[in-house]
Amino acid sequence: MELKRVVVTGLGAITPLGNDPVSFWNNLVDGVSGAAEITRFDASKFKTRFACEVKGFDPLDYIHRREARRMDLYSQYAVVSSNQALDDAGIVGGELKFEAGSEEELSNAGKFKMNPDRAGVIWGSGVGGFQSFMDEAKNYYQGDGTPRFSPFFIPMMIPDIAAGHISIRNGFRGPNYATVSACASSTHALIDSFNLIRLGKADLMVTGGSEAAVTEGGIGGFNALKALSTRNDDAKRASRPFDKTRDGFVLGEGAGAIILESLEHAQARGAKIYCEMVGGGMSADAHHITAPHPEGLGATNVMRATLEDAGMTPEEVDYVNVHGTSTPLGDIAETQAIQKVFGDAAYKLSISSTKSMTGHLLGAAGAIEAMACILAIEHGIIPPTINFEHEDEGLDPKLDFTFNKARHRVVGAALSNTFGFGGHNASVLFKKYAS
């Protein structure tokens, strides 16, 4: 069968660098770090006392107080970012969906009528309602043993509820579910949405991911794994992918929302098109629950699968937004995989890790890093990998990691990698739209 072309028509972002796509992008390009001392709770006794928190976010600016109280923060991020993306796509408050009149009348008036049965939501989150779970557990164990739980505890906690909220608010009755694959969650959501559209099973998908894991359990749990940086005296420079002195990732939070549509659906309603999504790949390391395959086997396989899915060659890719978490093993394994996949073309690539600025948004990382690729294509700018100071002998110095300063470059195609605990790997590929 002939597959439909899929395009990006809307973006939304709640991030440690800004609470809309423009602020997020401008701060990426400027090399701004989102890291600072944790304000969400007293972290003074933790090994890591800083994170990349979202700043200046008030859910009541966007959501009614009663509704907001029934949502975990990760769902609030999801709802607000998806509203931004729908507005950006020209679907303001479901306006297109609720056009009055019959299809014949609308057609005669030259108006576009959207079919809510063919609009869906696939949303990723690695953890879901982490804070809600912790709050309810603390209330129980600090009480007298009487089981008093909020009737909204389960709906606030489960990772799929964000997709439900977005669907309910917009009346989208198409495919609706969550993807949960640790740090690859929102990339898997993008791939599933992409496949549904190109197979003709949906016209429009709201996709992306959100996470709000800057909690006692989030920091404490990752500290116990020895996964987080403990550079408490220099938080803004703690996330330093590819630097010899890197000592772990910096936990981030937020959300990224992307509107994907079939090309013909976007054209029929006169939508702005950012770029085209052309491929997605998935693989497993089948090696270890937290460590990457030492030879980057899963990463190699997923990038090859993505290129094959897109029908593109390594030479056609200009930019790779790497998983690049700033861990000693992960950065090297991913770099080796890039060299295996791209061969000599690897030395013509621009590579960067935007986690050096945003921190690691876990299940939401893939969405905001895909957005960085989309905006790199639109603006012709490679965002930098900041905080690089010391060369690592395990990395090839001839590779272009875009250290410390953004660089102007025509970006015809950009690939984003995400790898999660459990050995889950997912990559997506975007290219400049041509009619």
Short mmCIF file of C-alpha atoms in Angstrom, two decimals:
data_model
loop_
_atom_site.label_atom_id
_atom_site.label_comp_id
_atom_site.label_asym_id
_atom_site.label_seq_id
_atom_site.Cartn_x
_atom_site.Cartn_y
_atom_site.Cartn_z
CA MET A 1 0.00 0.00 0.00
CA GLU A 2 1.05 3.58 -0.53
CA LEU A 3 1.88 5.23 2.76
CA LYS A 4 0.63 8.74 3.49
CA ARG A 5 3.10 11.54 4.09
CA VAL A 6 3.13 12.92 7.65
CA VAL A 7 3.90 16.53 8.56
CA VAL A 8 4.38 18.56 11.73
CA THR A 9 1.88 21.42 12.11
CA GLY A 10 1.99 22.44 15.79
CA LEU A 11 4.35 22.61 18.77
CA GLY A 12 3.90 23.12 22.51
CA ALA A 13 6.50 23.16 25.28
CA ILE A 14 6.71 23.42 29.07
CA THR A 15 10.41 23.10 29.88
CA PRO A 16 13.16 24.16 32.28
CA LEU A 17 14.18 26.69 29.60
CA GLY A 18 10.80 28.28 29.03
CA ASN A 19 7.10 27.55 28.98
CA ASP A 20 6.47 27.91 25.27
CA PRO A 21 8.33 26.76 22.12
CA VAL A 22 9.82 30.20 21.34
CA SER A 23 11.35 30.67 24.80
CA PHE A 24 12.55 27.07 24.81
CA TRP A 25 14.25 27.44 21.43
CA ASN A 26 15.80 30.85 22.11
CA ASN A 27 17.37 29.63 25.34
CA LEU A 28 18.62 26.46 23.64
CA VAL A 29 20.35 28.53 20.98
CA ASP A 30 21.78 30.87 23.62
CA GLY A 31 23.23 27.96 25.58
CA VAL A 32 21.27 28.63 28.77
CA SER A 33 21.32 26.05 31.56
CA GLY A 34 18.03 25.25 33.28
CA ALA A 35 19.72 23.76 36.34
CA ALA A 36 19.37 25.29 39.82
CA GLU A 37 18.84 24.35 43.45
CA ILE A 38 15.69 22.31 43.96
CA THR A 39 12.72 24.37 45.18
CA ARG A 40 10.02 21.67 45.08
CA PHE A 41 11.10 20.11 48.39
CA ASP A 42 13.89 20.30 50.96
CA ALA A 43 16.77 18.50 49.26
CA SER A 44 19.44 19.47 51.79
CA LYS A 45 20.05 15.88 52.92
CA PHE A 46 20.18 14.39 49.41
CA LYS A 47 23.38 13.60 47.53
CA THR A 48 22.04 15.73 44.66
CA ARG A 49 20.42 19.02 45.62
CA PHE A 50 19.71 20.53 42.19
CA ALA A 51 17.63 19.78 39.11
CA CYS A 52 16.23 21.38 35.97
CA GLU A 53 12.81 22.40 37.26
CA VAL A 54 10.10 24.14 35.25
CA LYS A 55 9.95 27.77 36.38
CA GLY A 56 7.05 30.20 36.62
CA PHE A 57 4.37 27.64 35.80
CA ASP A 58 0.96 28.25 37.37
CA PRO A 59 -1.64 25.70 36.22
CA LEU A 60 -4.43 28.10 37.21
CA ASP A 61 -3.36 30.37 34.37
CA TYR A 62 -4.62 27.66 32.02
CA ILE A 63 -6.81 25.18 33.93
CA HIS A 64 -9.77 25.75 36.24
CA ARG A 65 -8.82 25.31 39.91
CA ARG A 66 -11.20 22.40 40.48
CA GLU A 67 -9.89 20.53 37.45
CA ALA A 68 -6.25 21.26 38.26
CA ARG A 69 -6.66 19.79 41.77
CA ARG A 70 -7.63 16.48 40.15
CA MET A 71 -4.48 16.33 38.01
CA ASP A 72 -0.93 15.41 38.87
CA LEU A 73 1.62 17.97 37.74
CA TYR A 74 2.67 15.72 34.84
CA SER A 75 -0.92 15.84 33.52
CA GLN A 76 -1.06 19.62 33.95
CA TYR A 77 2.10 19.92 31.86
CA ALA A 78 0.54 17.64 29.26
CA VAL A 79 -2.71 19.57 29.00
CA VAL A 80 -1.07 22.99 28.77
CA SER A 81 1.60 21.96 26.23
CA SER A 82 -0.98 20.18 24.06
CA ASN A 83 -3.24 23.25 24.14
CA GLN A 84 -0.27 25.33 22.94
CA ALA A 85 0.41 22.87 20.12
CA LEU A 86 -3.21 22.80 18.99
CA ASP A 87 -3.36 26.60 19.05
CA ASP A 88 -0.12 26.71 17.05
CA ALA A 89 -1.66 24.31 14.54
CA GLY A 90 -4.69 26.56 14.12
CA ILE A 91 -7.06 24.33 16.06
CA VAL A 92 -8.02 26.85 18.72
CA GLY A 93 -10.30 25.48 21.40
CA GLY A 94 -11.52 22.75 19.06
CA GLU A 95 -12.95 25.40 16.76
CA LEU A 96 -12.48 23.40 13.58
CA LYS A 97 -14.12 20.39 15.13
CA PHE A 98 -17.24 22.28 16.16
CA GLU A 99 -17.98 24.15 12.93
CA ALA A 100 -21.78 24.41 12.58
CA GLY A 101 -23.65 22.99 9.62
CA SER A 102 -23.68 19.86 7.52
CA GLU A 103 -20.62 18.70 5.62
CA GLU A 104 -22.27 19.84 2.37
CA GLU A 105 -22.99 23.31 3.78
CA LEU A 106 -19.46 23.63 5.12
CA SER A 107 -18.03 22.51 1.78
CA ASN A 108 -20.12 25.04 -0.09
CA ALA A 109 -18.94 27.76 2.30
CA GLY A 110 -15.32 26.79 1.69
CA LYS A 111 -14.83 25.77 5.31
CA PHE A 112 -12.84 22.79 6.54
CA LYS A 113 -14.59 20.31 8.84
CA MET A 114 -12.39 18.17 11.05
CA ASN A 115 -13.49 14.62 11.87
CA PRO A 116 -13.00 14.04 15.63
CA ASP A 117 -13.22 10.27 15.09
CA ARG A 118 -9.96 10.48 13.11
CA ALA A 119 -8.09 12.68 15.59
CA GLY A 120 -6.27 10.93 18.42
CA VAL A 121 -3.77 11.25 21.25
CA ILE A 122 -0.75 9.11 22.06
CA TRP A 123 1.20 10.44 25.03
CA GLY A 124 4.34 9.14 26.70
CA SER A 125 5.43 9.24 30.32
CA GLY A 126 8.04 7.10 31.98
CA VAL A 127 6.64 7.49 35.50
CA GLY A 128 3.25 9.21 35.44
CA GLY A 129 1.87 10.77 38.63
CA PHE A 130 4.93 10.38 40.82
CA GLN A 131 4.10 13.24 43.21
CA SER A 132 0.51 12.05 43.63
CA PHE A 133 1.71 8.57 44.52
CA MET A 134 4.18 9.93 47.08
CA ASP A 135 1.63 12.30 48.63
CA GLU A 136 -0.98 9.60 49.13
CA ALA A 137 1.57 7.12 50.51
CA LYS A 138 2.91 9.72 52.98
CA ASN A 139 -0.61 10.64 54.12
CA TYR A 140 -1.39 6.99 54.83
CA TYR A 141 1.81 6.05 56.64
CA GLN A 142 1.90 9.27 58.69
CA GLY A 143 -1.71 8.82 59.76
CA ASP A 144 -3.34 6.49 62.26
CA GLY A 145 -3.50 3.58 59.86
CA THR A 146 -7.04 4.31 58.73
CA PRO A 147 -7.11 3.96 54.93
CA ARG A 148 -8.06 7.42 53.71
CA PHE A 149 -7.23 7.89 50.04
CA SER A 150 -8.36 10.48 47.54
CA PRO A 151 -10.94 9.17 45.07
CA PHE A 152 -8.72 10.79 42.43
CA PHE A 153 -5.54 9.01 43.58
CA ILE A 154 -5.57 6.32 40.89
CA PRO A 155 -6.63 8.63 38.01
CA MET A 156 -3.97 11.15 39.04
CA MET A 157 -1.23 8.52 39.20
CA ILE A 158 -1.64 6.33 36.12
CA PRO A 159 0.60 7.16 33.12
CA ASP A 160 -2.23 6.99 30.56
CA ILE A 161 -4.45 9.62 32.15
CA ALA A 162 -2.72 12.54 30.41
CA ALA A 163 -3.78 11.17 27.03
CA GLY A 164 -7.28 10.84 28.43
CA HIS A 165 -7.38 14.45 29.61
CA ILE A 166 -6.20 15.77 26.24
CA SER A 167 -8.76 13.67 24.40
CA ILE A 168 -11.66 14.66 26.67
CA ARG A 169 -10.84 18.37 26.53
CA ASN A 170 -10.76 18.36 22.73
CA GLY A 171 -13.34 15.74 21.86
CA PHE A 172 -10.82 13.63 19.94
CA ARG A 173 -12.30 10.14 19.58
CA GLY A 174 -9.54 8.47 17.57
CA PRO A 175 -6.72 6.26 18.93
CA ASN A 176 -5.91 7.14 22.52
CA TYR A 177 -3.31 5.57 24.80
CA ALA A 178 0.03 5.96 26.55
CA THR A 179 3.49 4.65 25.75
CA VAL A 180 5.72 3.75 28.70
CA SER A 181 9.34 2.86 27.92
CA ALA A 182 11.34 4.93 30.41
CA CYS A 183 13.32 7.65 28.62
CA ALA A 184 12.15 6.46 25.18
CA SER A 185 8.45 6.87 26.05
CA SER A 186 7.58 10.01 24.09
CA THR A 187 9.66 8.94 21.09
CA HIS A 188 7.64 5.74 20.96
CA ALA A 189 4.50 7.90 21.16
CA LEU A 190 5.71 9.89 18.13
CA ILE A 191 6.47 6.72 16.17
CA ASP A 192 3.09 5.15 16.91
CA SER A 193 1.30 8.36 15.94
CA PHE A 194 3.35 8.62 12.75
CA ASN A 195 2.52 5.03 11.79
CA LEU A 196 -1.20 5.41 12.43
CA ILE A 197 -1.36 8.45 10.17
CA ARG A 198 0.71 7.04 7.32
CA LEU A 199 -1.34 3.82 7.41
CA GLY A 200 -4.49 5.91 7.00
CA LYS A 201 -5.96 5.08 10.42
CA ALA A 202 -5.95 8.71 11.64
CA ASP A 203 -5.77 12.20 10.12
CA LEU A 204 -4.31 14.08 13.07
CA MET A 205 -2.53 13.02 16.26
CA VAL A 206 -1.58 14.98 19.36
CA THR A 207 1.59 13.33 20.58
CA GLY A 208 4.54 13.89 22.87
CA GLY A 209 5.17 13.33 26.55
CA SER A 210 5.38 14.82 30.02
CA GLU A 211 7.17 14.09 33.27
CA ALA A 212 7.22 15.59 36.76
CA ALA A 213 9.69 13.41 38.64
CA VAL A 214 11.56 16.10 40.58
CA THR A 215 10.37 14.59 43.86
CA GLU A 216 12.02 13.05 46.90
CA GLY A 217 11.57 9.64 45.34
CA GLY A 218 12.87 10.75 41.95
CA ILE A 219 16.05 12.33 43.28
CA GLY A 220 16.58 9.70 45.97
CA GLY A 221 15.98 6.79 43.62
CA PHE A 222 18.34 8.02 40.92
CA ASN A 223 20.91 8.87 43.59
CA ALA A 224 20.73 5.29 44.82
CA LEU A 225 21.46 4.15 41.26
CA LYS A 226 24.44 6.55 41.17
CA ALA A 227 22.94 7.97 37.97
CA LEU A 228 22.77 11.66 38.92
CA SER A 229 25.50 14.26 38.95
CA THR A 230 26.43 15.40 42.47
CA ARG A 231 28.13 18.63 41.36
CA ASN A 232 26.14 20.62 43.93
CA ASP A 233 28.53 23.56 43.98
CA ASP A 234 28.23 24.12 40.23
CA ALA A 235 24.71 23.09 39.21
CA LYS A 236 24.51 25.02 35.94
CA ARG A 237 27.61 23.28 34.64
CA ALA A 238 26.78 19.84 36.01
CA SER A 239 25.21 18.41 32.85
CA ARG A 240 28.30 18.06 30.64
CA PRO A 241 27.83 15.42 27.95
CA PHE A 242 31.07 14.14 26.37
CA ASP A 243 33.24 16.00 28.89
CA LYS A 244 35.81 13.79 30.60
CA THR A 245 34.66 14.97 34.05
CA ARG A 246 30.96 14.13 33.53
CA ASP A 247 29.51 12.32 36.55
CA GLY A 248 25.87 11.66 35.72
CA PHE A 249 22.74 13.31 34.42
CA VAL A 250 20.70 16.18 35.82
CA LEU A 251 17.02 15.42 36.39
CA GLY A 252 14.60 17.61 34.44
CA GLU A 253 10.84 17.91 34.06
CA GLY A 254 8.23 19.32 31.71
CA ALA A 255 6.42 18.42 28.51
CA GLY A 256 6.62 18.59 24.76
CA ALA A 257 3.61 18.34 22.43
CA ILE A 258 3.72 17.85 18.66
CA ILE A 259 0.82 17.85 16.21
CA LEU A 260 1.27 15.33 13.40
CA GLU A 261 -1.08 15.28 10.40
CA SER A 262 -1.34 13.60 7.07
CA LEU A 263 -0.09 15.96 4.40
CA GLU A 264 -3.44 16.05 2.62
CA HIS A 265 -5.29 16.85 5.86
CA ALA A 266 -2.90 19.70 6.62
CA GLN A 267 -3.13 21.05 3.08
CA ALA A 268 -6.94 20.83 3.06
CA ARG A 269 -7.18 23.20 6.02
CA GLY A 270 -4.30 25.45 4.95
CA ALA A 271 -2.10 24.58 7.93
CA LYS A 272 1.43 25.85 8.44
CA ILE A 273 3.91 22.99 7.95
CA TYR A 274 7.11 22.96 10.00
CA CYS A 275 8.66 19.91 8.39
CA GLU A 276 7.97 16.31 7.45
CA MET A 277 8.39 13.28 9.70
CA VAL A 278 9.85 10.53 7.55
CA GLY A 279 10.97 7.66 9.76
CA GLY A 280 11.04 5.98 13.12
CA GLY A 281 12.97 3.04 14.47
CA MET A 282 12.79 0.86 17.59
CA SER A 283 15.13 -1.71 19.13
CA ALA A 284 16.23 -3.32 22.39
CA ASP A 285 19.69 -3.71 23.86
CA ALA A 286 18.76 -7.04 25.51
CA HIS A 287 21.75 -6.46 27.77
CA HIS A 288 21.15 -4.82 31.18
CA ILE A 289 18.36 -3.09 33.10
CA THR A 290 20.18 0.26 33.37
CA ALA A 291 23.53 0.13 31.52
CA PRO A 292 23.75 0.56 27.73
CA HIS A 293 25.16 -2.18 25.55
CA PRO A 294 28.94 -1.63 25.76
CA GLU A 295 29.31 -1.65 21.98
CA GLY A 296 26.17 0.42 21.38
CA LEU A 297 24.46 -2.48 19.59
CA GLY A 298 20.88 -1.37 20.31
CA ALA A 299 21.71 2.22 19.41
CA THR A 300 23.29 1.07 16.15
CA ASN A 301 20.29 -1.04 15.25
CA VAL A 302 17.74 1.67 16.02
CA MET A 303 19.45 4.33 13.90
CA ARG A 304 19.81 1.92 10.99
CA ALA A 305 16.16 0.97 11.31
CA THR A 306 15.15 4.65 11.27
CA LEU A 307 17.14 5.40 8.13
CA GLU A 308 15.72 2.31 6.43
CA ASP A 309 12.18 3.27 7.44
CA ALA A 310 12.70 6.72 5.92
CA GLY A 311 14.38 5.37 2.79
CA MET A 312 17.32 7.69 3.41
CA THR A 313 21.08 7.28 3.44
CA PRO A 314 23.45 8.41 6.22
CA GLU A 315 24.81 11.11 3.91
CA GLU A 316 21.39 12.79 3.80
CA VAL A 317 21.29 13.49 7.55
CA ASP A 318 22.78 16.79 8.76
CA TYR A 319 22.09 16.78 12.50
CA VAL A 320 21.78 14.19 15.28
CA ASN A 321 20.29 15.25 18.59
CA VAL A 322 21.85 12.54 20.73
CA HIS A 323 20.49 10.91 23.86
CA GLY A 324 23.71 12.26 25.45
CA THR A 325 22.76 12.16 29.12
CA SER A 326 26.22 12.99 30.52
CA THR A 327 26.87 9.53 31.94
CA PRO A 328 30.35 7.98 31.58
CA LEU A 329 29.20 4.83 29.73
CA GLY A 330 26.21 6.09 27.75
CA ASP A 331 27.91 8.95 25.91
CA ILE A 332 30.69 6.72 24.60
CA ALA A 333 28.38 3.87 23.55
CA GLU A 334 26.13 6.24 21.58
CA THR A 335 29.05 7.92 19.86
CA GLN A 336 30.48 4.57 18.78
CA ALA A 337 27.07 3.63 17.39
CA ILE A 338 26.89 6.86 15.35
CA GLN A 339 30.28 6.08 13.82
CA LYS A 340 29.16 2.56 12.90
CA VAL A 341 25.94 3.73 11.30
CA PHE A 342 27.19 6.84 9.52
CA GLY A 343 30.74 5.77 8.64
CA ASP A 344 32.66 8.57 6.94
CA ALA A 345 29.46 10.67 6.90
CA ALA A 346 29.70 10.90 10.71
CA TYR A 347 32.43 13.53 10.27
CA LYS A 348 30.04 15.75 8.30
CA LEU A 349 27.30 15.56 10.93
CA SER A 350 26.48 18.18 13.47
CA ILE A 351 25.90 16.44 16.81
CA SER A 352 24.64 17.96 20.05
CA SER A 353 23.08 17.04 23.35
CA THR A 354 20.45 19.54 24.43
CA LYS A 355 20.26 17.71 27.77
CA SER A 356 23.31 19.79 28.67
CA MET A 357 20.76 22.63 29.03
CA THR A 358 17.38 21.04 29.78
CA GLY A 359 18.58 18.19 31.95
CA HIS A 360 16.99 14.79 31.38
CA LEU A 361 13.20 14.93 31.15
CA LEU A 362 12.94 11.12 31.27
CA GLY A 363 9.76 10.13 29.41
CA ALA A 364 9.32 13.65 28.02
CA ALA A 365 12.89 13.88 26.70
CA GLY A 366 12.11 12.46 23.27
CA ALA A 367 9.36 15.00 22.62
CA ILE A 368 11.36 18.11 23.44
CA GLU A 369 14.44 16.78 21.66
CA ALA A 370 12.38 15.98 18.57
CA MET A 371 11.17 19.58 18.82
CA ALA A 372 14.79 20.75 18.90
CA CYS A 373 15.32 18.86 15.62
CA ILE A 374 12.19 20.35 14.07
CA LEU A 375 13.24 23.88 15.01
CA ALA A 376 16.82 23.27 13.88
CA ILE A 377 15.43 22.43 10.44
CA GLU A 378 13.19 25.51 10.44
CA HIS A 379 15.81 28.01 11.62
CA GLY A 380 19.01 26.49 10.24
CA ILE A 381 20.71 26.50 13.64
CA ILE A 382 22.34 23.65 15.57
CA PRO A 383 21.84 24.13 19.33
CA PRO A 384 25.03 23.57 21.31
CA THR A 385 26.32 21.01 23.79
CA ILE A 386 27.28 23.33 26.63
CA ASN A 387 29.69 22.87 29.56
CA PHE A 388 32.43 21.12 27.59
CA GLU A 389 35.91 21.74 29.02
CA HIS A 390 37.93 18.49 29.12
CA GLU A 391 38.47 16.17 26.17
CA ASP A 392 37.64 12.50 26.73
CA GLU A 393 40.20 10.20 25.13
CA GLY A 394 37.41 7.65 24.52
CA LEU A 395 35.69 9.98 22.05
CA ASP A 396 36.80 10.81 18.51
CA PRO A 397 37.88 14.50 18.51
CA LYS A 398 37.13 14.74 14.78
CA LEU A 399 33.39 14.48 15.44
CA ASP A 400 31.51 17.78 15.60
CA PHE A 401 29.68 17.91 18.95
CA THR A 402 28.80 21.62 18.56
CA PHE A 403 30.52 22.38 21.83
CA ASN A 404 29.50 25.45 23.84
CA LYS A 405 28.15 27.61 21.02
CA ALA A 406 25.28 27.25 18.52
CA ARG A 407 26.18 27.08 14.86
CA HIS A 408 24.31 28.19 11.73
CA ARG A 409 23.90 25.45 9.17
CA VAL A 410 21.34 24.39 6.60
CA VAL A 411 19.58 21.37 8.13
CA GLY A 412 17.83 19.25 5.55
CA ALA A 413 17.26 16.29 7.87
CA ALA A 414 17.64 15.72 11.61
CA LEU A 415 17.55 12.57 13.71
CA SER A 416 16.76 12.29 17.44
CA ASN A 417 17.85 9.39 19.69
CA THR A 418 16.31 8.29 22.98
CA PHE A 419 17.36 5.28 25.04
CA GLY A 420 15.65 4.07 28.22
CA PHE A 421 16.30 1.86 31.23
CA GLY A 422 15.40 -1.70 30.26
CA GLY A 423 17.30 -1.33 27.00
CA HIS A 424 14.50 0.45 25.12
CA ASN A 425 15.74 2.43 22.11
CA ALA A 426 13.77 4.69 19.77
CA SER A 427 14.81 7.19 17.09
CA VAL A 428 12.86 9.54 14.83
CA LEU A 429 13.85 11.36 11.65
CA PHE A 430 12.52 14.65 10.28
CA LYS A 431 13.35 16.44 7.04
CA LYS A 432 12.65 19.78 5.44
CA TYR A 433 9.22 19.81 3.83
CA ALA A 434 9.04 19.95 0.05
CA SER A 435 5.67 19.91 -1.69
#
